[in-house]
Tab-separated table of C-alpha atoms in Angstrom:
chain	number	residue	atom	x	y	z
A	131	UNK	CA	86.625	116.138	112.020
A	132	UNK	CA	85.220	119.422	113.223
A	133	UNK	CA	87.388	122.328	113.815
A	134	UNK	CA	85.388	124.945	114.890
A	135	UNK	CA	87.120	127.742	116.662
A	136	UNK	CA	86.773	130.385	118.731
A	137	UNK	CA	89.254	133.188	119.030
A	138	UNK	CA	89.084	133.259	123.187
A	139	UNK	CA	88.980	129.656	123.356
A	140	UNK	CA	90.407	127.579	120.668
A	141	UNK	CA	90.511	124.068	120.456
A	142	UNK	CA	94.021	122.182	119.354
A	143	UNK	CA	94.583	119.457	116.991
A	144	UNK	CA	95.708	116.942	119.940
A	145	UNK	CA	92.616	117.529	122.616
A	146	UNK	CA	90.036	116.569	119.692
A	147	UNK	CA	92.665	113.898	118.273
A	148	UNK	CA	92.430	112.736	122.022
A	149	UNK	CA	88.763	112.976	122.539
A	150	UNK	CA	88.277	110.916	119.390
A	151	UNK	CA	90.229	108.062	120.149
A	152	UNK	CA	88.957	107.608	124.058
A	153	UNK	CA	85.664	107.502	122.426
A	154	UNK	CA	86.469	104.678	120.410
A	155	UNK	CA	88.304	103.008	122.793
A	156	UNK	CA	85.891	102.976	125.224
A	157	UNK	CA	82.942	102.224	122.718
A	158	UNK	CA	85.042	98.935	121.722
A	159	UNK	CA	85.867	98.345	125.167
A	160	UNK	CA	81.858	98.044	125.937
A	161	UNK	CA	80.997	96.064	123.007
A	162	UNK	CA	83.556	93.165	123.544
A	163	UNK	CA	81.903	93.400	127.052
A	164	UNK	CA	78.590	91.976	125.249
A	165	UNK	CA	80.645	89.565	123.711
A	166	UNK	CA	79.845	86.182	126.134
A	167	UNK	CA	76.289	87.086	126.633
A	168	UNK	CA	75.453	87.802	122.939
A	169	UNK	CA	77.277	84.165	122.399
A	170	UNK	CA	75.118	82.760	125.020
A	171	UNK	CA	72.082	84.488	123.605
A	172	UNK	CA	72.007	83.689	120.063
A	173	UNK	CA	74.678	80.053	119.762
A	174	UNK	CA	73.987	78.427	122.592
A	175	UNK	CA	71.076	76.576	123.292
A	176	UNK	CA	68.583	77.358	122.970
A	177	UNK	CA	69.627	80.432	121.082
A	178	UNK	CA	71.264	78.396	118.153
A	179	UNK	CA	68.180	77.176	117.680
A	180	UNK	CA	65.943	79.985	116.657
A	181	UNK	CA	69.340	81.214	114.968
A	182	UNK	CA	69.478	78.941	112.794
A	183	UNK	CA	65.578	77.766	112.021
A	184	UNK	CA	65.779	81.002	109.378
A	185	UNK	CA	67.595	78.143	107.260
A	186	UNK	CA	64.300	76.864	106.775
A	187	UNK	CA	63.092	77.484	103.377
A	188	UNK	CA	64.780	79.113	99.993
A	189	UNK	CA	68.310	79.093	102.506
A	190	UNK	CA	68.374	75.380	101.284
A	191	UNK	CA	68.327	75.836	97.933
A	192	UNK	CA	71.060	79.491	98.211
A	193	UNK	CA	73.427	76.703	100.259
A	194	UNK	CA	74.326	74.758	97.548
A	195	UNK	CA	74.877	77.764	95.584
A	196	UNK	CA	76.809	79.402	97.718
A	197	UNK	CA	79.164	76.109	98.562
A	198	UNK	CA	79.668	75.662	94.907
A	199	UNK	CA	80.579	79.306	94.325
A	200	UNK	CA	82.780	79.899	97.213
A	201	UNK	CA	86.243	79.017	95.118
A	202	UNK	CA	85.080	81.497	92.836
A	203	UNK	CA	85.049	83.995	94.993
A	204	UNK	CA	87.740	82.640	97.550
A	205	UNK	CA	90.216	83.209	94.446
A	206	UNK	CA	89.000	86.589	93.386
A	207	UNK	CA	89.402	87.571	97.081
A	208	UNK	CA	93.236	85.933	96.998
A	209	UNK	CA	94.119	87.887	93.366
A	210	UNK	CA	92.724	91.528	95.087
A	211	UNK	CA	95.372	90.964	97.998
A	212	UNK	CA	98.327	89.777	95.177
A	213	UNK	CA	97.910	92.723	92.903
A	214	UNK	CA	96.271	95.673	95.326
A	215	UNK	CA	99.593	97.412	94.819
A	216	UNK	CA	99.708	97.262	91.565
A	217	UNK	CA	98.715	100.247	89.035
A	218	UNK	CA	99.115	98.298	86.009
A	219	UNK	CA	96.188	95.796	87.373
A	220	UNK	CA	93.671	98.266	88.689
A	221	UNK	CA	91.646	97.243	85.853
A	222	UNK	CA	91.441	93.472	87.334
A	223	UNK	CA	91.432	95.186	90.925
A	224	UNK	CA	88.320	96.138	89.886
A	225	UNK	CA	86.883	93.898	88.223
A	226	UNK	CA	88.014	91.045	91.394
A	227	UNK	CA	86.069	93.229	93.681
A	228	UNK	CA	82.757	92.929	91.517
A	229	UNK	CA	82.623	89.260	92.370
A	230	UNK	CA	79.982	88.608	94.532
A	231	UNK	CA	80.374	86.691	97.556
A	232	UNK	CA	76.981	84.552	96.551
A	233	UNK	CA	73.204	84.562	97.812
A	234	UNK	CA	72.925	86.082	101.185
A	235	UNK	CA	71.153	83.344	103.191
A	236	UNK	CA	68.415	84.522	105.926
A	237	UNK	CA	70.906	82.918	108.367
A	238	UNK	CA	73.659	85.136	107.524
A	239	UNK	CA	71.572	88.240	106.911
A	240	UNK	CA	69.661	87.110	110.535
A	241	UNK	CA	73.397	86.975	112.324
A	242	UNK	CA	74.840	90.288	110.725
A	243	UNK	CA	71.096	91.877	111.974
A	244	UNK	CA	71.790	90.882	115.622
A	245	UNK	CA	75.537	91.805	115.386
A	246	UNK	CA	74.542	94.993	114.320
A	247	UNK	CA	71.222	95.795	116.692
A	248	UNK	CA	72.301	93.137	119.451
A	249	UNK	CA	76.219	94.084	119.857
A	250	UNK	CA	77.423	96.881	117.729
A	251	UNK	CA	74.542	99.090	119.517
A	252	UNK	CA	73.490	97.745	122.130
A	253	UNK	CA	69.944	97.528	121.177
A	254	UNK	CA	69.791	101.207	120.001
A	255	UNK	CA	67.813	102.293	116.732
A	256	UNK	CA	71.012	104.433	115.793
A	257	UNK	CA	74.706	103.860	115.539
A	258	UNK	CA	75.835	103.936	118.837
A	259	UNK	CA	79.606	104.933	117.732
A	260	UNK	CA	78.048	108.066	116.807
A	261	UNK	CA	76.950	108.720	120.390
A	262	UNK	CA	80.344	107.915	121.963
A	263	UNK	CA	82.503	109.849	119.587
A	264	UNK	CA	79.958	113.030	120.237
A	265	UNK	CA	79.415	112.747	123.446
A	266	UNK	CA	83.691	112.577	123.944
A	267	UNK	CA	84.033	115.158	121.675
A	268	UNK	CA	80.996	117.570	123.234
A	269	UNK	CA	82.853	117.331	126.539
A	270	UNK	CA	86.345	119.345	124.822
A	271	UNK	CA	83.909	121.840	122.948
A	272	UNK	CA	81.962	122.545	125.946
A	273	UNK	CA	85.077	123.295	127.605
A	274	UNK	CA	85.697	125.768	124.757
A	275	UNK	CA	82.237	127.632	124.364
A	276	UNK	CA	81.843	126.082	120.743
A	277	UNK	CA	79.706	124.728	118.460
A	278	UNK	CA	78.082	121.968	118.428
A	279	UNK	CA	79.501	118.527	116.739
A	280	UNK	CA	78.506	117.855	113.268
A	281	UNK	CA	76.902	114.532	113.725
A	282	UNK	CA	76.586	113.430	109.702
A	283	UNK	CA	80.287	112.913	109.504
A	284	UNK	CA	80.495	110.319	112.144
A	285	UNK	CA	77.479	108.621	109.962
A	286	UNK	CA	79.501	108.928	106.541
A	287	UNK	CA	82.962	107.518	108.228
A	288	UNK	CA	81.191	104.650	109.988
A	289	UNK	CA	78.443	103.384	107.912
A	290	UNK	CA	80.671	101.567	105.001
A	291	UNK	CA	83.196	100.360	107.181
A	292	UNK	CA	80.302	98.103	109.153
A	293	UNK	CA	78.840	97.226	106.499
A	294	UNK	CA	81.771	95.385	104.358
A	295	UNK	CA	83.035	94.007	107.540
A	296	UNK	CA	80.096	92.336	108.200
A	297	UNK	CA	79.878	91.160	105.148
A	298	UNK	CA	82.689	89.472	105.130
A	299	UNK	CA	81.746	87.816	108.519
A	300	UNK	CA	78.734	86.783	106.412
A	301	UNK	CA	81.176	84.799	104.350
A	302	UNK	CA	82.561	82.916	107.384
A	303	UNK	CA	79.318	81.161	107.292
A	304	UNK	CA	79.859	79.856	104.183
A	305	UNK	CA	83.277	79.050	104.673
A	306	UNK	CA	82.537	77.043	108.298
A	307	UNK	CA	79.806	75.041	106.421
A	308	UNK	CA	82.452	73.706	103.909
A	309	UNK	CA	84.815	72.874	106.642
A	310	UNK	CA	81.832	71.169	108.787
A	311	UNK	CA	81.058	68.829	105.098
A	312	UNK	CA	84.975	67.903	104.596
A	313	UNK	CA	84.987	66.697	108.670
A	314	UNK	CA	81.461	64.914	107.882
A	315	UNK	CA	82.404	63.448	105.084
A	316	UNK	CA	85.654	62.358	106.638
A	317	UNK	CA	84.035	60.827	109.154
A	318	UNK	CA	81.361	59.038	107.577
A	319	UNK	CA	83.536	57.801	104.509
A	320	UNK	CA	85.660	56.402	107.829
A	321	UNK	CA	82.461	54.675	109.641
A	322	UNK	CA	80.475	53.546	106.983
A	323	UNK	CA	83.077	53.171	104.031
A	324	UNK	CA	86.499	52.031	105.511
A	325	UNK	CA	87.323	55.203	102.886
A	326	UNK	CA	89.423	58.120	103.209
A	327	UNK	CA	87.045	61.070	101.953
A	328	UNK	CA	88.390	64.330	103.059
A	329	UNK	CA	85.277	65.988	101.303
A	330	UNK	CA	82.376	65.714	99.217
A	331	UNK	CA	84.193	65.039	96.287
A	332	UNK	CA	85.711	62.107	97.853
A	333	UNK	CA	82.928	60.726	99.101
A	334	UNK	CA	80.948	61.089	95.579
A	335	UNK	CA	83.418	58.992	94.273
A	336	UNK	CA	83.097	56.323	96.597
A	337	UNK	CA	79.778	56.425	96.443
A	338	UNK	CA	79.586	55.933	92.013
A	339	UNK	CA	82.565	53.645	92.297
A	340	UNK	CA	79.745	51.591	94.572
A	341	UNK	CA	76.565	52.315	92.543
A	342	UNK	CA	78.865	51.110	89.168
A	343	UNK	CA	79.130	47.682	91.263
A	344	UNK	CA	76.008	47.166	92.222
A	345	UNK	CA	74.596	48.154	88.476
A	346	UNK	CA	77.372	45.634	87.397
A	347	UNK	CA	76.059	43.082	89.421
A	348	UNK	CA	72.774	43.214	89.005
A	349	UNK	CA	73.491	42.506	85.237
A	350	UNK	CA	75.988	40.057	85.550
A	351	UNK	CA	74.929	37.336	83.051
A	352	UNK	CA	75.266	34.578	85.709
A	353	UNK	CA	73.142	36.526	88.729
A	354	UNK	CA	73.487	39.276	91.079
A	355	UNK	CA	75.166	36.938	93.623
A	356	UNK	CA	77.893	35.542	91.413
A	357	UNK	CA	78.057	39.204	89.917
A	358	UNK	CA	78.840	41.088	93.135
A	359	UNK	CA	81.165	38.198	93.931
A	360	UNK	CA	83.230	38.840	90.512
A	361	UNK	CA	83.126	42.117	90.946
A	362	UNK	CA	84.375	42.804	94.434
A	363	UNK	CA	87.903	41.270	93.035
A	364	UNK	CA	87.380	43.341	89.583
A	365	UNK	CA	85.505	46.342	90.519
A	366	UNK	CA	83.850	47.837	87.350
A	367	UNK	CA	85.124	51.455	86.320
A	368	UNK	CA	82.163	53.915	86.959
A	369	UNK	CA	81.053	56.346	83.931
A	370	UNK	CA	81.924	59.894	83.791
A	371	UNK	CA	77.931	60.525	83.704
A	372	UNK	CA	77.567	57.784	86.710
A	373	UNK	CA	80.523	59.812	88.556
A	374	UNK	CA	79.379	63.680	87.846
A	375	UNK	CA	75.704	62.873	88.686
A	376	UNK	CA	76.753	60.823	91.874
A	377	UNK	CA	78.951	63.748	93.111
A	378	UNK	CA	76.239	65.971	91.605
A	379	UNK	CA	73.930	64.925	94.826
A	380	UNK	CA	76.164	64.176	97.209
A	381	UNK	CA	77.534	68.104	97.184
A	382	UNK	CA	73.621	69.249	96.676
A	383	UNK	CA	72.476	67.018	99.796
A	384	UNK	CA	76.107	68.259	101.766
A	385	UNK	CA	74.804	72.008	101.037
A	386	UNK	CA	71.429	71.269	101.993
A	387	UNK	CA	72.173	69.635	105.448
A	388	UNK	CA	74.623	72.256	105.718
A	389	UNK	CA	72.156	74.652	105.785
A	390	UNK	CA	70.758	73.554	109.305
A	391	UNK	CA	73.910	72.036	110.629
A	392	UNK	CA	74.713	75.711	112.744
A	393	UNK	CA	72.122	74.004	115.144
A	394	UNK	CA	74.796	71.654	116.228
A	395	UNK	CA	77.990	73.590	115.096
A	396	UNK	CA	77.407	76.654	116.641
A	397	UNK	CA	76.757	75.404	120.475
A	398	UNK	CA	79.810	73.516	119.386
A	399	UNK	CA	82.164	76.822	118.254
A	400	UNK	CA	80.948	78.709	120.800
A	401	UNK	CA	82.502	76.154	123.675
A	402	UNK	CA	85.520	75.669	121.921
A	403	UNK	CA	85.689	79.531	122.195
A	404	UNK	CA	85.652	80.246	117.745
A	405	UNK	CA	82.672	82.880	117.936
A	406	UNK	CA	84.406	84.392	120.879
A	407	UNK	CA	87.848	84.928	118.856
A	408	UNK	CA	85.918	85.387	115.592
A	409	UNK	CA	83.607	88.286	117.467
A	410	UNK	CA	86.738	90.270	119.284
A	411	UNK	CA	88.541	89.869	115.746
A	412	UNK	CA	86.018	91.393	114.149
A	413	UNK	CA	85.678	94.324	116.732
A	414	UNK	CA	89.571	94.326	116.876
A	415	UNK	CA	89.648	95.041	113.185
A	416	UNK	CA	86.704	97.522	113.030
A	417	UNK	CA	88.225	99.394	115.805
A	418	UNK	CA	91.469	100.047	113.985
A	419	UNK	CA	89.594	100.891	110.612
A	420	UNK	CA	87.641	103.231	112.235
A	421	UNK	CA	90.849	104.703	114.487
A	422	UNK	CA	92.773	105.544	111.166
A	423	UNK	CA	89.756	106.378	108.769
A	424	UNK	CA	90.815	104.264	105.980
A	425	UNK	CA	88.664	100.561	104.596
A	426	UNK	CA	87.488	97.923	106.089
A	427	UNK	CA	90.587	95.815	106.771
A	428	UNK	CA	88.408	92.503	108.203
A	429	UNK	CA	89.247	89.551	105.931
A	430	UNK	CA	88.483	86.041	107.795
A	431	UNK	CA	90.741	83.122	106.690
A	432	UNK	CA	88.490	80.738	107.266
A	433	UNK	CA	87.482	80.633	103.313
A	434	UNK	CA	91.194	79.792	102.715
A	435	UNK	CA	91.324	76.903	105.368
A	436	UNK	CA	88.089	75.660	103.177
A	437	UNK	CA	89.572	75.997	99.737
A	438	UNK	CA	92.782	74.581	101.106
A	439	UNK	CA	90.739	71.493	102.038
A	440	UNK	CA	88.851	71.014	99.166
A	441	UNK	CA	92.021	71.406	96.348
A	442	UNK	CA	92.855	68.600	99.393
A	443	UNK	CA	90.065	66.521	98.492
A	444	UNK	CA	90.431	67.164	94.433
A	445	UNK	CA	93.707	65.774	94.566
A	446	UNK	CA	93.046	62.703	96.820
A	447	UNK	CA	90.039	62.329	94.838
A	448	UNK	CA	92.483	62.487	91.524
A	449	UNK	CA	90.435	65.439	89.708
A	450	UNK	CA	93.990	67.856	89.510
């Protein structure tokens, strides 16, 4: 940090150490005071709303790419925590932390925009960190007769660790889509299939095991009737290509909805109190990064809980 001194009046190591940290205190402290409106503002209704109307457009087609990918990158995020303290993998360190976390949907890019603007500065056009750590620390130099604070370091120390942690709170979208399709599909494999489908997967096979019936049926060489009767005690195999293009849709049409489902999910986290704990998480974690100057350190687990329930599904579902 600065360390400008004067002979009459010099500053010690503990007032600016001091200074820095009431700053960021109290600059945390005011931000998770915007917490409940900006949750009323922008998940409620009929915030969640115009949140979530950006999915409207190419955000249907990046969904299903982004559901599909998320393993992919869920695992590359699980090997850079098992070998980060290793020198011998630094090579696949790096190359883990290449992966990209997918398409950036105007949702998520519309969300990290108002957590920025909305409750990271209050509405300001400028980092409003910067303002509290300056202003604390312009208070022990004036005391002193000094300089004035360098303002570009604040910029270089702050600006990277915002930005990675909120993109990984862009990835919690992702991840609370998947878990919204395995409860749907639970649900509606339940109501409509007498099934247990924890997932898409599930329910894909379900729904080939009942397209190979009613294809068997309708060819049965004593008609459909007979056919569907025969078949309900000897249900026909499906094909691999019957299966794969079944589950094919059913995970495209799962992204797709899921796309537009933050319209009823986020009203929905926001009662149960998720976007609160998500929000002050978040804050928690940025507060402590920027306290101790090293990287980002937020890492949601809600990408886990999603992989976790879809090997769930693979298995029930027979795939592994």
């Amino acid at each position: 940090m600065p360390n400008a001194t004067s002979p009459e009046h010099p500053v010690s190591e503990a007032e600016i150490e001091q200074a820095i940290r009431a700053g960021i205190a109290r600059y945390f402290n005011d931000c998770r005071t915007r917490i409940p409106g900006f949750i009323d503002r922008h998940f409620h209704y009929p915030g969640a709303i115009e949140t979530n109307r950006k999915a409207l457009g190419w955000d249907m087609l990046r969904a299903p790419i982004n559901l599909l990918w998320a393993p992919v990158y869920a695992l590359a995020c699980l090997l850079k925590i098992l070998i980060r303290n290793r020198p011998r993998l630094a090579w696949l360190h790096q190359f883990a932390d290449r992966v990209p976390a997918g398409f950036t949907t105007q949702v998520q890019q519309h969300i990290s925009d108002l957590i920025l603007v909305d409750l990271l500065n209050d509405g300001q056009p400028g980092p409003l960190l910067e303002d509290y750590l300056i202003e604390a620390l312009e208070s022990v130099y004036a005391r002193h007769a000094l300089e004035p604070v360098d303002h570009q370091r604040f910029s270089t120390l702050i600006e990277p660790l915002v930005a990675d942690a909120l993109s990984q709170y862009r990835v919690t979208r992702t991840a609370s889509a998947d878990i919204t399709n395995s409860i749907s599909c639970t649900v509606l494999g339940a109501f409509a299939f007498q099934k247990f489908t924890p997932g898409g997967i599930g329910l894909g096979v379900v729904l080939a095991s009942m397209a190979a019936k009613f294809m068997a049926a309708r060819d049965f060489i004593l008609g459909e009737t007979i056919g569907g009767w025969y078949y309900s005690w000897f249900p026909p195999e499906p094909s691999l290509a019957t299966t794969a293009s079944v589950m094919v849709a059913v995970m495209a049409a799962l992204a797709a909805l899921a796309a537009l489902s933050g319209v009823i999910f986020d009203p929905v986290q926001a009662a149960v109190g998720l976007h609160r704990r998500r929000l002050n998480k978040l804050l928690d974690h940025l507060e402590r990064d920027v306290s101790i100057s090293t990287q980002s350190s937020f890492r949601p687990k809600d990408q886990y809980v999603a992989r976790i329930l879809d090997m769930f599904d693979m298995i029930r579902s027979g795939l592994i």
